[in-house]
Amino acid sequence: MEIKEIVKEQQAFFNSNKTKDVSFRVEQLKKLKQILKENEPILFKAIYDDFGKSEFETYVSELALVYHEINNFIKNCSKWSKIKRVSTGLANFPAKSYIIPEPLGVTLVIGAWNYPYQLSLNPAITALAAGNTVVLKPSELPAKTSAVMAKIISDNFPSNYFCVVEGGVKETTELLEHRFDKIFFTGSTPVGKIIYQAAAKNLTPVTLELGGKSPTFVLADADIKMTAKRIVWAKFLNAGQTCVAPDYILVEKSIEIRFLEALKLELEQSFNFKNDIEQNYVRIINAKNFDRLSKLIDNEKVFVGGTLNAETRFISPTILHLISFDDEIMKDEIFGPILPVISFTNLNEVVQKVKEKPKPLSCYIYSKNKKVVTKLLKELSFGGGAINDSVMHLSNSNLPFGGVGLSGIGNYHGKAGFDSFTHFKSILEKPFWFEANFKYAPYSSLKLKIIKFLFE
Ligand code: NAD
């Protein structure tokens, strides 16, 4: 079906008011969960074929989060859709005031490739829970995953309600020519700017979930072993192809060597370098990214790792040391299994350096010193983050997830996501039986006094 037809039919379906019925939405969410569960073997196979992601990682970092979000909406979407009474104030006596949450309409969700299921399905689920229709455009890079989602959804949902349009730049550009009531985009900052410009033509509201270089502070008083364990997991999950992965480490000079050794030990324990890592580790998504990443590895600065295989697009988890802010690797988001470590002696100086960079999507601080943690939280602006952990903040759907500045606009996850696909219609309702006449002409000083009394 042509994109023009899909959008037109979704508009007609939305206008039928069917999606405004919360029980309809809950039914659809339950159905989606059941279908995903039934198709798990196909979903696991597709992502493995695309970039070697194991069943364990796919479940933990994709499907578990999708099921969790579906359950959250099934439980709460009725409550979050309820009309909310608010106080009115004397000036409008005897009126009452309330807010009606209403769906925005026909929405476009554009996904990124690195977590192809959850980054496409979770925004779509959120939009459906809030009562919208959805056109989903997954990333074209993991081609098998995109095809599986398209098949599962087209086999089970009518295209005038929930539909997948597959494709790349050409298809996305065509989609963006149409007027949507909301565009939700996950991807890079440069493409985010293209989406924002296209949306502006129709004043379409956007949520832009973008990327950036997420700093990770490791202070001298941190528990070194636990810090290394948490950072290694967060950084090398999905071969570092995670928007909120620690991009670079800022470690206090006094513990630099001990910390590097702890990272190395943790890597050796987590990934069996000698035997089967090359078979079991997630691949770099394509040759273009493999080439980009391989150029970032300065062999003189490799502390551990640095093994490459262009044919299989394998890069072993790599830690670089003796890095400064002027190194090439510090220019753009890394988005791969390479972790540069910068040591410092003066915290204020490195804080200034971080501030000179665009506001990151995440920031992580490892320290037991509450004073220093508070100072960093106060001084640095970033989307969200964690103290003494990395990445896991996104697994708590009570925490709105999103960037700030060049790392994004808007939030989602749980209620924040529901609200981002909702318009809050404000209503003041007055009965006929009383009218305070002080606002009407002829004006008088007494009327002005009353108004001043009410408003000041
Ligand atoms: P990308 O910007 O290249 O692609 C994202 C989507 O945009 C894809 O669906 C793609 O088909 C489409 N697209 C690409 N070029 C386009 C163009 N010129 N016009 C219109 N559409 C276009 O991003 P990616 O490579 O898929 O993902 C990597 C980036 O996404 C990283 O920067 C990462 O940090 C970021 N990211 C952010 C989040 C988040 O939640 N904030 C999550 C994952 C990834």
Short mmCIF file of C-alpha atoms and ligand atoms in Angstrom, two decimals:
data_model
loop_
_atom_site.label_atom_id
_atom_site.label_comp_id
_atom_site.label_asym_id
_atom_site.label_seq_id
_atom_site.Cartn_x
_atom_site.Cartn_y
_atom_site.Cartn_z
CA MET A 1 0.00 0.00 0.00
CA GLU A 2 1.23 3.52 -0.74
CA ILE A 3 2.34 5.67 2.20
CA LYS A 4 -0.27 8.30 1.26
CA GLU A 5 -3.03 5.68 1.56
CA ILE A 6 -1.75 4.37 4.89
CA VAL A 7 -1.75 7.85 6.44
CA LYS A 8 -5.22 8.62 5.04
CA GLU A 9 -6.66 5.36 6.35
CA GLN A 10 -5.10 5.83 9.77
CA GLN A 11 -6.60 9.31 9.94
CA ALA A 12 -10.03 7.85 9.14
CA PHE A 13 -9.62 5.10 11.74
CA PHE A 14 -8.47 7.57 14.38
CA ASN A 15 -11.48 9.76 13.60
CA SER A 16 -13.78 6.79 14.21
CA ASN A 17 -12.91 7.26 17.95
CA LYS A 18 -12.24 3.56 18.36
CA THR A 19 -8.78 4.15 19.90
CA LYS A 20 -10.26 6.50 22.50
CA ASP A 21 -11.75 3.49 24.23
CA VAL A 22 -9.20 2.41 26.85
CA SER A 23 -10.38 -1.19 26.88
CA PHE A 24 -9.68 -1.38 23.12
CA ARG A 25 -6.12 -0.18 23.77
CA VAL A 26 -5.53 -2.69 26.57
CA GLU A 27 -6.84 -5.49 24.36
CA GLN A 28 -4.39 -4.52 21.60
CA LEU A 29 -1.45 -4.39 24.03
CA LYS A 30 -2.29 -7.83 25.40
CA LYS A 31 -2.53 -9.14 21.86
CA LEU A 32 0.84 -7.64 20.94
CA LYS A 33 2.50 -9.21 23.97
CA GLN A 34 1.07 -12.60 23.15
CA ILE A 35 2.19 -12.36 19.51
CA LEU A 36 5.72 -11.38 20.51
CA LYS A 37 5.90 -14.27 22.95
CA GLU A 38 4.69 -16.71 20.31
CA ASN A 39 7.26 -15.42 17.83
CA GLU A 40 10.28 -15.30 20.16
CA PRO A 41 12.26 -17.99 18.28
CA ILE A 42 11.92 -16.00 15.02
CA LEU A 43 12.82 -12.76 16.77
CA PHE A 44 15.95 -14.32 18.32
CA LYS A 45 17.05 -15.80 15.00
CA ALA A 46 16.60 -12.58 13.01
CA ILE A 47 18.73 -10.48 15.34
CA TYR A 48 21.40 -13.18 15.54
CA ASP A 49 21.55 -13.28 11.74
CA ASP A 50 21.76 -9.48 11.57
CA PHE A 51 24.58 -8.87 14.04
CA GLY A 52 25.29 -11.93 16.11
CA LYS A 53 23.31 -10.91 19.17
CA SER A 54 22.74 -13.85 21.49
CA GLU A 55 19.39 -15.00 22.85
CA PHE A 56 20.46 -13.98 26.37
CA GLU A 57 21.41 -10.41 25.38
CA THR A 58 18.34 -10.10 23.15
CA TYR A 59 16.05 -11.13 25.96
CA VAL A 60 17.72 -8.98 28.63
CA SER A 61 18.24 -5.81 26.61
CA GLU A 62 15.28 -5.98 24.20
CA LEU A 63 12.32 -8.24 24.89
CA ALA A 64 12.37 -7.97 28.70
CA LEU A 65 12.11 -4.19 28.37
CA VAL A 66 9.32 -4.47 25.81
CA TYR A 67 7.27 -6.85 28.00
CA HIS A 68 7.89 -4.66 31.04
CA GLU A 69 6.62 -1.58 29.21
CA ILE A 70 3.56 -3.40 27.83
CA ASN A 71 2.68 -4.63 31.35
CA ASN A 72 3.14 -1.13 32.72
CA PHE A 73 0.70 0.32 30.18
CA ILE A 74 -1.83 -2.49 30.57
CA LYS A 75 -1.82 -1.75 34.30
CA ASN A 76 -1.84 2.04 34.16
CA CYS A 77 -3.28 3.29 30.90
CA SER A 78 -6.80 3.52 32.30
CA LYS A 79 -5.56 5.57 35.28
CA TRP A 80 -3.41 7.85 33.10
CA SER A 81 -6.30 8.44 30.67
CA LYS A 82 -8.70 9.62 33.37
CA ILE A 83 -10.02 13.16 33.43
CA LYS A 84 -8.29 15.07 36.22
CA ARG A 85 -10.10 17.70 38.31
CA VAL A 86 -8.05 20.74 39.31
CA SER A 87 -8.97 23.69 41.53
CA THR A 88 -10.59 26.71 39.89
CA GLY A 89 -10.12 29.74 42.12
CA LEU A 90 -12.56 32.41 43.26
CA ALA A 91 -12.40 34.50 40.08
CA ASN A 92 -14.36 31.85 38.19
CA PHE A 93 -16.75 30.84 40.95
CA PRO A 94 -18.87 28.64 40.64
CA ALA A 95 -17.09 26.91 37.75
CA LYS A 96 -15.18 23.64 37.89
CA SER A 97 -11.97 22.85 35.99
CA TYR A 98 -10.61 19.65 34.59
CA ILE A 99 -8.00 18.26 32.20
CA ILE A 100 -8.89 15.68 29.56
CA PRO A 101 -5.95 13.58 28.34
CA GLU A 102 -6.56 12.87 24.66
CA PRO A 103 -4.51 10.99 22.07
CA LEU A 104 -2.74 13.12 19.48
CA GLY A 105 -3.81 11.09 16.42
CA VAL A 106 -1.71 9.50 13.70
CA THR A 107 1.89 9.07 14.85
CA LEU A 108 5.14 8.21 13.13
CA VAL A 109 7.80 6.24 15.04
CA ILE A 110 11.27 6.02 13.47
CA GLY A 111 13.60 3.49 15.08
CA ALA A 112 17.38 3.11 15.36
CA TRP A 113 19.23 -0.12 14.61
CA ASN A 114 21.23 -0.82 17.77
CA TYR A 115 18.35 -2.24 19.85
CA PRO A 116 16.07 -2.80 16.88
CA TYR A 117 13.17 -4.35 18.81
CA GLN A 118 12.87 -2.21 21.88
CA LEU A 119 13.74 1.11 20.19
CA SER A 120 11.00 0.54 17.60
CA LEU A 121 8.41 -1.31 19.64
CA ASN A 122 8.55 0.62 22.92
CA PRO A 123 7.71 4.03 21.42
CA ALA A 124 5.03 2.32 19.28
CA ILE A 125 3.55 0.58 22.34
CA THR A 126 3.55 3.91 24.18
CA ALA A 127 1.73 5.63 21.32
CA LEU A 128 -0.88 2.85 21.13
CA ALA A 129 -1.39 2.89 24.92
CA ALA A 130 -2.09 6.61 24.73
CA GLY A 131 -4.74 5.95 22.05
CA ASN A 132 -2.94 6.86 18.85
CA THR A 133 -2.47 4.99 15.59
CA VAL A 134 1.11 4.17 14.58
CA VAL A 135 3.19 4.03 11.44
CA LEU A 136 6.46 2.40 12.48
CA LYS A 137 9.61 2.78 10.37
CA PRO A 138 12.31 0.53 11.86
CA SER A 139 15.95 0.95 10.91
CA GLU A 140 16.82 -0.72 7.62
CA LEU A 141 20.32 -1.73 8.76
CA PRO A 142 19.36 -4.91 10.61
CA ALA A 143 17.32 -6.05 7.59
CA LYS A 144 16.08 -9.35 9.02
CA THR A 145 14.86 -7.79 12.27
CA SER A 146 13.03 -5.09 10.33
CA ALA A 147 11.38 -7.73 8.10
CA VAL A 148 10.31 -9.85 11.10
CA MET A 149 8.64 -6.88 12.82
CA ALA A 150 6.91 -5.92 9.56
CA LYS A 151 5.57 -9.45 9.12
CA ILE A 152 4.43 -9.98 12.70
CA ILE A 153 2.62 -6.66 12.79
CA SER A 154 1.03 -6.86 9.35
CA ASP A 155 -0.17 -10.43 10.05
CA ASN A 156 -1.87 -9.36 13.26
CA PHE A 157 -2.93 -5.71 13.08
CA PRO A 158 -4.88 -3.79 10.45
CA SER A 159 -2.68 -1.23 8.68
CA ASN A 160 -5.15 1.55 9.44
CA TYR A 161 -4.25 1.12 13.14
CA PHE A 162 -0.67 -0.18 13.42
CA CYS A 163 1.56 -0.64 10.44
CA VAL A 164 5.24 -1.02 9.58
CA VAL A 165 6.82 0.77 6.62
CA GLU A 166 10.25 -0.68 5.89
CA GLY A 167 13.06 1.22 4.23
CA GLY A 168 15.88 3.72 4.59
CA VAL A 169 16.44 7.37 3.75
CA LYS A 170 14.18 7.36 0.68
CA GLU A 171 11.16 5.89 2.46
CA THR A 172 11.69 7.99 5.60
CA THR A 173 11.92 11.14 3.47
CA GLU A 174 8.65 10.21 1.80
CA LEU A 175 6.99 9.54 5.16
CA LEU A 176 8.13 12.94 6.40
CA GLU A 177 6.31 14.65 3.53
CA HIS A 178 3.02 13.72 5.21
CA ARG A 179 1.40 15.46 8.12
CA PHE A 180 1.57 13.40 11.31
CA ASP A 181 0.23 14.42 14.70
CA LYS A 182 3.46 13.36 16.40
CA ILE A 183 6.87 12.14 15.29
CA PHE A 184 9.00 10.05 17.64
CA PHE A 185 12.56 9.58 16.39
CA THR A 186 15.47 7.59 17.79
CA GLY A 187 18.83 7.97 16.08
CA SER A 188 21.79 10.25 15.51
CA THR A 189 21.90 13.99 16.16
CA PRO A 190 22.50 14.96 12.47
CA VAL A 191 19.44 12.95 11.32
CA GLY A 192 17.50 14.30 14.32
CA LYS A 193 17.97 17.77 12.85
CA ILE A 194 16.53 16.60 9.50
CA ILE A 195 13.49 15.15 11.29
CA TYR A 196 12.96 18.34 13.31
CA GLN A 197 13.03 20.48 10.17
CA ALA A 198 10.57 18.23 8.36
CA ALA A 199 8.23 18.23 11.39
CA ALA A 200 8.38 22.02 11.63
CA LYS A 201 6.62 22.38 8.27
CA ASN A 202 3.44 21.10 9.91
CA LEU A 203 4.23 22.20 13.47
CA THR A 204 4.24 18.51 14.35
CA PRO A 205 5.43 17.88 17.90
CA VAL A 206 8.52 15.69 18.14
CA THR A 207 10.38 13.54 20.60
CA LEU A 208 13.99 13.18 19.52
CA GLU A 209 16.00 10.48 21.29
CA LEU A 210 19.55 11.16 20.12
CA GLY A 211 23.12 10.31 21.11
CA GLY A 212 26.27 11.94 22.40
CA LYS A 213 29.45 11.31 24.36
CA SER A 214 28.47 10.14 27.85
CA PRO A 215 31.23 10.82 30.42
CA THR A 216 31.91 8.49 33.34
CA PHE A 217 33.68 9.87 36.40
CA VAL A 218 35.63 7.43 38.59
CA LEU A 219 36.82 9.12 41.76
CA ALA A 220 39.58 7.92 44.07
CA ASP A 221 37.19 6.76 46.79
CA ALA A 222 35.12 4.49 44.51
CA ASP A 223 35.00 0.74 45.06
CA ILE A 224 37.36 -0.09 42.21
CA LYS A 225 36.39 -3.73 41.69
CA MET A 226 32.64 -3.05 41.63
CA THR A 227 33.10 0.05 39.45
CA ALA A 228 35.09 -1.95 36.90
CA LYS A 229 32.47 -4.72 36.90
CA ARG A 230 29.56 -2.34 36.28
CA ILE A 231 31.39 -0.29 33.65
CA VAL A 232 32.61 -3.32 31.70
CA TRP A 233 29.08 -4.73 31.52
CA ALA A 234 27.51 -1.40 30.50
CA LYS A 235 30.16 -0.47 27.97
CA PHE A 236 30.66 -3.79 26.20
CA LEU A 237 27.03 -4.93 26.10
CA ASN A 238 25.92 -4.99 22.45
CA ALA A 239 29.58 -4.36 21.50
CA GLY A 240 29.34 -0.82 22.82
CA GLN A 241 26.60 0.04 20.33
CA THR A 242 24.42 1.55 23.04
CA CYS A 243 23.31 5.19 23.11
CA VAL A 244 23.79 5.42 26.90
CA ALA A 245 27.02 3.41 27.09
CA PRO A 246 29.85 5.08 29.02
CA ASP A 247 31.64 6.79 26.12
CA TYR A 248 34.82 7.71 28.00
CA ILE A 249 36.23 7.44 31.51
CA LEU A 250 37.62 10.25 33.63
CA VAL A 251 39.56 8.59 36.42
CA GLU A 252 41.51 10.20 39.25
CA LYS A 253 45.23 9.81 38.59
CA SER A 254 45.92 8.28 42.04
CA ILE A 255 43.89 5.14 41.17
CA GLU A 256 44.46 5.03 37.40
CA ILE A 257 46.72 1.95 37.31
CA ARG A 258 44.65 -0.04 39.81
CA PHE A 259 41.47 0.85 37.94
CA LEU A 260 42.90 -0.13 34.54
CA GLU A 261 44.03 -3.46 35.98
CA ALA A 262 40.57 -4.01 37.46
CA LEU A 263 38.96 -3.30 34.06
CA LYS A 264 41.32 -5.78 32.42
CA LEU A 265 40.60 -8.49 34.99
CA GLU A 266 36.88 -7.93 34.68
CA LEU A 267 37.10 -8.16 30.88
CA GLU A 268 39.01 -11.41 31.10
CA GLN A 269 36.46 -12.86 33.47
CA SER A 270 33.42 -11.68 31.49
CA PHE A 271 34.60 -12.49 27.97
CA ASN A 272 36.70 -15.52 27.37
CA PHE A 273 39.32 -14.01 25.08
CA LYS A 274 41.21 -17.17 24.40
CA ASN A 275 38.42 -19.40 23.24
CA ASP A 276 35.13 -18.46 21.72
CA ILE A 277 34.69 -14.70 22.01
CA GLU A 278 34.99 -14.28 18.26
CA GLN A 279 32.04 -16.62 17.78
CA ASN A 280 29.86 -15.24 20.54
CA TYR A 281 30.44 -11.51 20.72
CA VAL A 282 28.01 -9.06 19.09
CA ARG A 283 29.22 -7.81 15.68
CA ILE A 284 29.64 -4.27 14.46
CA ILE A 285 26.52 -3.54 12.45
CA ASN A 286 28.17 -2.91 9.05
CA ALA A 287 31.47 -2.37 7.23
CA LYS A 288 31.11 1.42 7.35
CA ASN A 289 30.96 1.42 11.15
CA PHE A 290 33.69 -1.23 11.37
CA ASP A 291 36.04 1.02 9.33
CA ARG A 292 35.15 4.09 11.37
CA LEU A 293 35.81 2.26 14.65
CA SER A 294 39.03 0.60 13.53
CA LYS A 295 40.50 4.03 12.72
CA LEU A 296 39.81 5.11 16.32
CA ILE A 297 42.11 2.45 17.77
CA ASP A 298 45.58 3.93 18.23
CA ASN A 299 47.73 0.82 18.75
CA GLU A 300 50.22 2.73 20.89
CA LYS A 301 47.45 3.44 23.38
CA VAL A 302 45.81 0.00 23.62
CA PHE A 303 45.84 -1.19 27.22
CA VAL A 304 43.85 -4.33 26.48
CA GLY A 305 42.02 -5.66 23.41
CA GLY A 306 42.45 -4.18 19.94
CA THR A 307 41.84 -7.42 18.01
CA LEU A 308 40.02 -6.83 14.72
CA ASN A 309 38.52 -9.02 12.02
CA ALA A 310 37.08 -7.08 9.09
CA GLU A 311 35.54 -10.16 7.51
CA THR A 312 33.38 -10.99 10.52
CA ARG A 313 33.13 -7.33 11.65
CA PHE A 314 34.52 -8.33 15.04
CA ILE A 315 36.24 -5.89 17.38
CA SER A 316 37.32 -7.22 20.75
CA PRO A 317 36.45 -5.14 23.84
CA THR A 318 39.23 -2.57 23.84
CA ILE A 319 40.51 -0.20 26.51
CA LEU A 320 42.70 2.72 25.55
CA HIS A 321 44.83 4.57 28.10
CA LEU A 322 47.03 7.69 28.04
CA ILE A 323 44.18 9.50 26.30
CA SER A 324 43.64 13.28 26.35
CA PHE A 325 40.68 15.44 25.31
CA ASP A 326 42.56 16.28 22.08
CA ASP A 327 42.65 12.70 20.80
CA GLU A 328 40.59 11.85 17.71
CA ILE A 329 38.48 9.39 19.75
CA MET A 330 37.26 12.28 21.91
CA LYS A 331 35.65 14.15 18.97
CA ASP A 332 32.44 12.17 18.31
CA GLU A 333 30.31 9.52 20.00
CA ILE A 334 32.22 6.21 19.76
CA PHE A 335 29.29 3.78 19.54
CA GLY A 336 31.48 0.68 19.60
CA PRO A 337 33.52 -1.55 21.97
CA ILE A 338 36.34 0.95 22.56
CA LEU A 339 36.71 2.65 25.93
CA PRO A 340 39.18 5.55 26.26
CA VAL A 341 40.43 6.34 29.76
CA ILE A 342 41.59 9.85 30.65
CA SER A 343 43.25 10.43 34.01
CA PHE A 344 43.03 13.72 35.91
CA THR A 345 44.32 15.40 39.03
CA ASN A 346 42.06 18.46 39.05
CA LEU A 347 38.34 17.66 39.01
CA ASN A 348 37.30 21.25 38.25
CA GLU A 349 39.45 21.27 35.14
CA VAL A 350 37.89 18.13 33.67
CA VAL A 351 34.40 19.35 34.59
CA GLN A 352 35.11 22.46 32.50
CA LYS A 353 36.24 20.27 29.60
CA VAL A 354 33.03 18.22 29.79
CA LYS A 355 31.00 21.44 29.86
CA GLU A 356 32.66 22.61 26.65
CA LYS A 357 31.20 19.59 24.86
CA PRO A 358 27.54 19.26 23.80
CA LYS A 359 25.24 18.16 26.65
CA PRO A 360 25.47 14.35 26.75
CA LEU A 361 22.64 11.82 26.87
CA SER A 362 24.03 10.28 30.07
CA CYS A 363 26.61 10.78 32.76
CA TYR A 364 27.84 8.33 35.39
CA ILE A 365 29.61 9.12 38.65
CA TYR A 366 31.39 6.49 40.73
CA SER A 367 32.16 7.81 44.20
CA LYS A 368 31.14 7.48 47.83
CA ASN A 369 31.66 11.18 48.42
CA LYS A 370 28.17 12.71 48.53
CA LYS A 371 29.55 16.25 48.36
CA VAL A 372 31.41 15.61 45.10
CA VAL A 373 28.46 13.73 43.60
CA THR A 374 26.12 16.62 44.45
CA LYS A 375 28.55 19.12 42.97
CA LEU A 376 28.77 17.18 39.68
CA LEU A 377 25.00 16.71 39.50
CA LYS A 378 24.53 20.43 40.04
CA GLU A 379 27.17 21.58 37.58
CA LEU A 380 26.69 19.27 34.62
CA SER A 381 23.68 19.15 32.35
CA PHE A 382 22.87 15.78 30.75
CA GLY A 383 19.83 13.68 29.87
CA GLY A 384 19.97 11.26 32.80
CA GLY A 385 22.36 8.92 34.50
CA ALA A 386 23.38 6.92 37.51
CA ILE A 387 25.54 7.13 40.59
CA ASN A 388 27.78 4.09 41.07
CA ASP A 389 26.16 2.36 38.10
CA SER A 390 25.82 2.81 34.34
CA VAL A 391 22.98 2.33 31.82
CA MET A 392 20.52 0.83 34.34
CA HIS A 393 18.62 4.09 34.89
CA LEU A 394 16.81 3.37 31.65
CA SER A 395 15.35 0.16 33.07
CA ASN A 396 13.29 2.07 35.65
CA SER A 397 10.18 3.23 33.83
CA ASN A 398 9.42 5.71 36.64
CA LEU A 399 12.40 7.73 35.41
CA PRO A 400 11.66 9.81 32.27
CA PHE A 401 14.25 8.91 29.65
CA GLY A 402 15.60 11.43 27.14
CA GLY A 403 18.36 13.84 26.25
CA VAL A 404 18.90 17.56 26.54
CA GLY A 405 20.41 19.99 24.04
CA LEU A 406 22.06 18.07 21.19
CA SER A 407 21.28 14.72 22.86
CA GLY A 408 17.55 15.11 22.39
CA ILE A 409 14.17 16.69 22.95
CA GLY A 410 11.47 15.19 25.18
CA ASN A 411 11.22 12.00 27.22
CA TYR A 412 9.59 8.61 27.29
CA HIS A 413 9.29 5.39 29.35
CA GLY A 414 6.19 4.82 31.46
CA LYS A 415 4.03 7.83 32.29
CA ALA A 416 6.50 10.27 30.68
CA GLY A 417 6.06 8.44 27.38
CA PHE A 418 2.29 8.25 27.75
CA ASP A 419 2.21 12.01 28.30
CA SER A 420 4.45 12.66 25.29
CA PHE A 421 1.82 11.05 23.03
CA THR A 422 -1.05 12.86 24.76
CA HIS A 423 -2.63 16.28 24.50
CA PHE A 424 -3.96 17.68 27.78
CA LYS A 425 -7.18 19.46 26.92
CA SER A 426 -8.05 21.99 29.62
CA ILE A 427 -11.70 22.76 30.29
CA LEU A 428 -13.44 25.31 32.50
CA GLU A 429 -17.11 24.46 32.97
CA LYS A 430 -19.59 26.98 34.32
CA PRO A 431 -23.25 26.64 35.25
CA PHE A 432 -25.80 29.31 34.26
CA TRP A 433 -27.17 30.09 37.72
CA PHE A 434 -24.60 32.69 38.84
CA GLU A 435 -22.46 35.43 37.30
CA ALA A 436 -20.15 37.79 39.17
CA ASN A 437 -20.53 40.95 37.18
CA PHE A 438 -17.28 42.68 38.07
CA LYS A 439 -15.51 41.96 34.74
CA TYR A 440 -18.31 43.49 32.62
CA ALA A 441 -18.71 47.12 31.53
CA PRO A 442 -19.57 49.67 32.70
CA TYR A 443 -16.29 49.56 34.60
CA SER A 444 -15.98 51.13 38.05
CA SER A 445 -13.33 51.61 40.70
CA LEU A 446 -15.19 49.19 42.98
CA LYS A 447 -15.06 46.49 40.27
CA LEU A 448 -11.33 47.14 39.81
CA LYS A 449 -10.80 46.82 43.57
CA ILE A 450 -12.55 43.42 43.55
CA ILE A 451 -10.43 42.23 40.63
CA LYS A 452 -7.24 43.39 42.38
CA PHE A 453 -8.33 41.61 45.54
CA LEU A 454 -8.91 38.37 43.59
CA PHE A 455 -5.69 38.39 41.61
CA GLU A 456 -3.03 40.00 43.78
P1 NAD B 1 20.56 7.14 12.26
O1 NAD B 1 20.27 8.56 12.63
O2 NAD B 1 21.54 6.89 11.17
O3 NAD B 1 19.21 6.40 11.80
C1 NAD B 1 18.03 6.42 12.57
C2 NAD B 1 16.82 6.30 11.67
O4 NAD B 1 16.78 7.42 10.78
C3 NAD B 1 16.79 5.05 10.80
O5 NAD B 1 15.49 4.51 10.84
C4 NAD B 1 17.18 5.55 9.41
O6 NAD B 1 16.56 4.82 8.38
C5 NAD B 1 16.66 6.98 9.42
N1 NAD B 1 17.48 7.89 8.61
C6 NAD B 1 18.84 7.84 8.42
N2 NAD B 1 19.24 8.86 7.64
C7 NAD B 1 18.13 9.57 7.32
C8 NAD B 1 17.89 10.74 6.53
N3 NAD B 1 18.88 11.38 5.90
N4 NAD B 1 16.61 11.18 6.43
C9 NAD B 1 15.61 10.55 7.06
N5 NAD B 1 15.77 9.43 7.81
C10 NAD B 1 17.01 8.95 7.95
O7 NAD B 1 20.98 6.43 13.62
P2 NAD B 1 21.42 4.93 13.85
O8 NAD B 1 22.73 4.68 13.20
O9 NAD B 1 20.30 4.00 13.55
O10 NAD B 1 21.61 4.93 15.44
C11 NAD B 1 22.78 5.39 16.05
C12 NAD B 1 22.56 6.71 16.74
O11 NAD B 1 21.35 6.71 17.45
C13 NAD B 1 23.63 6.99 17.78
O12 NAD B 1 23.97 8.35 17.73
C14 NAD B 1 22.95 6.68 19.09
O13 NAD B 1 23.48 7.35 20.21
C15 NAD B 1 21.55 7.11 18.80
N6 NAD B 1 20.62 6.40 19.66
C16 NAD B 1 19.93 7.09 20.59
C17 NAD B 1 19.05 6.41 21.44
C18 NAD B 1 18.27 7.12 22.50
O14 NAD B 1 17.38 6.50 23.06
N7 NAD B 1 18.55 8.36 22.82
C19 NAD B 1 18.91 5.04 21.30
C20 NAD B 1 19.62 4.38 20.33
C21 NAD B 1 20.47 5.06 19.49
#
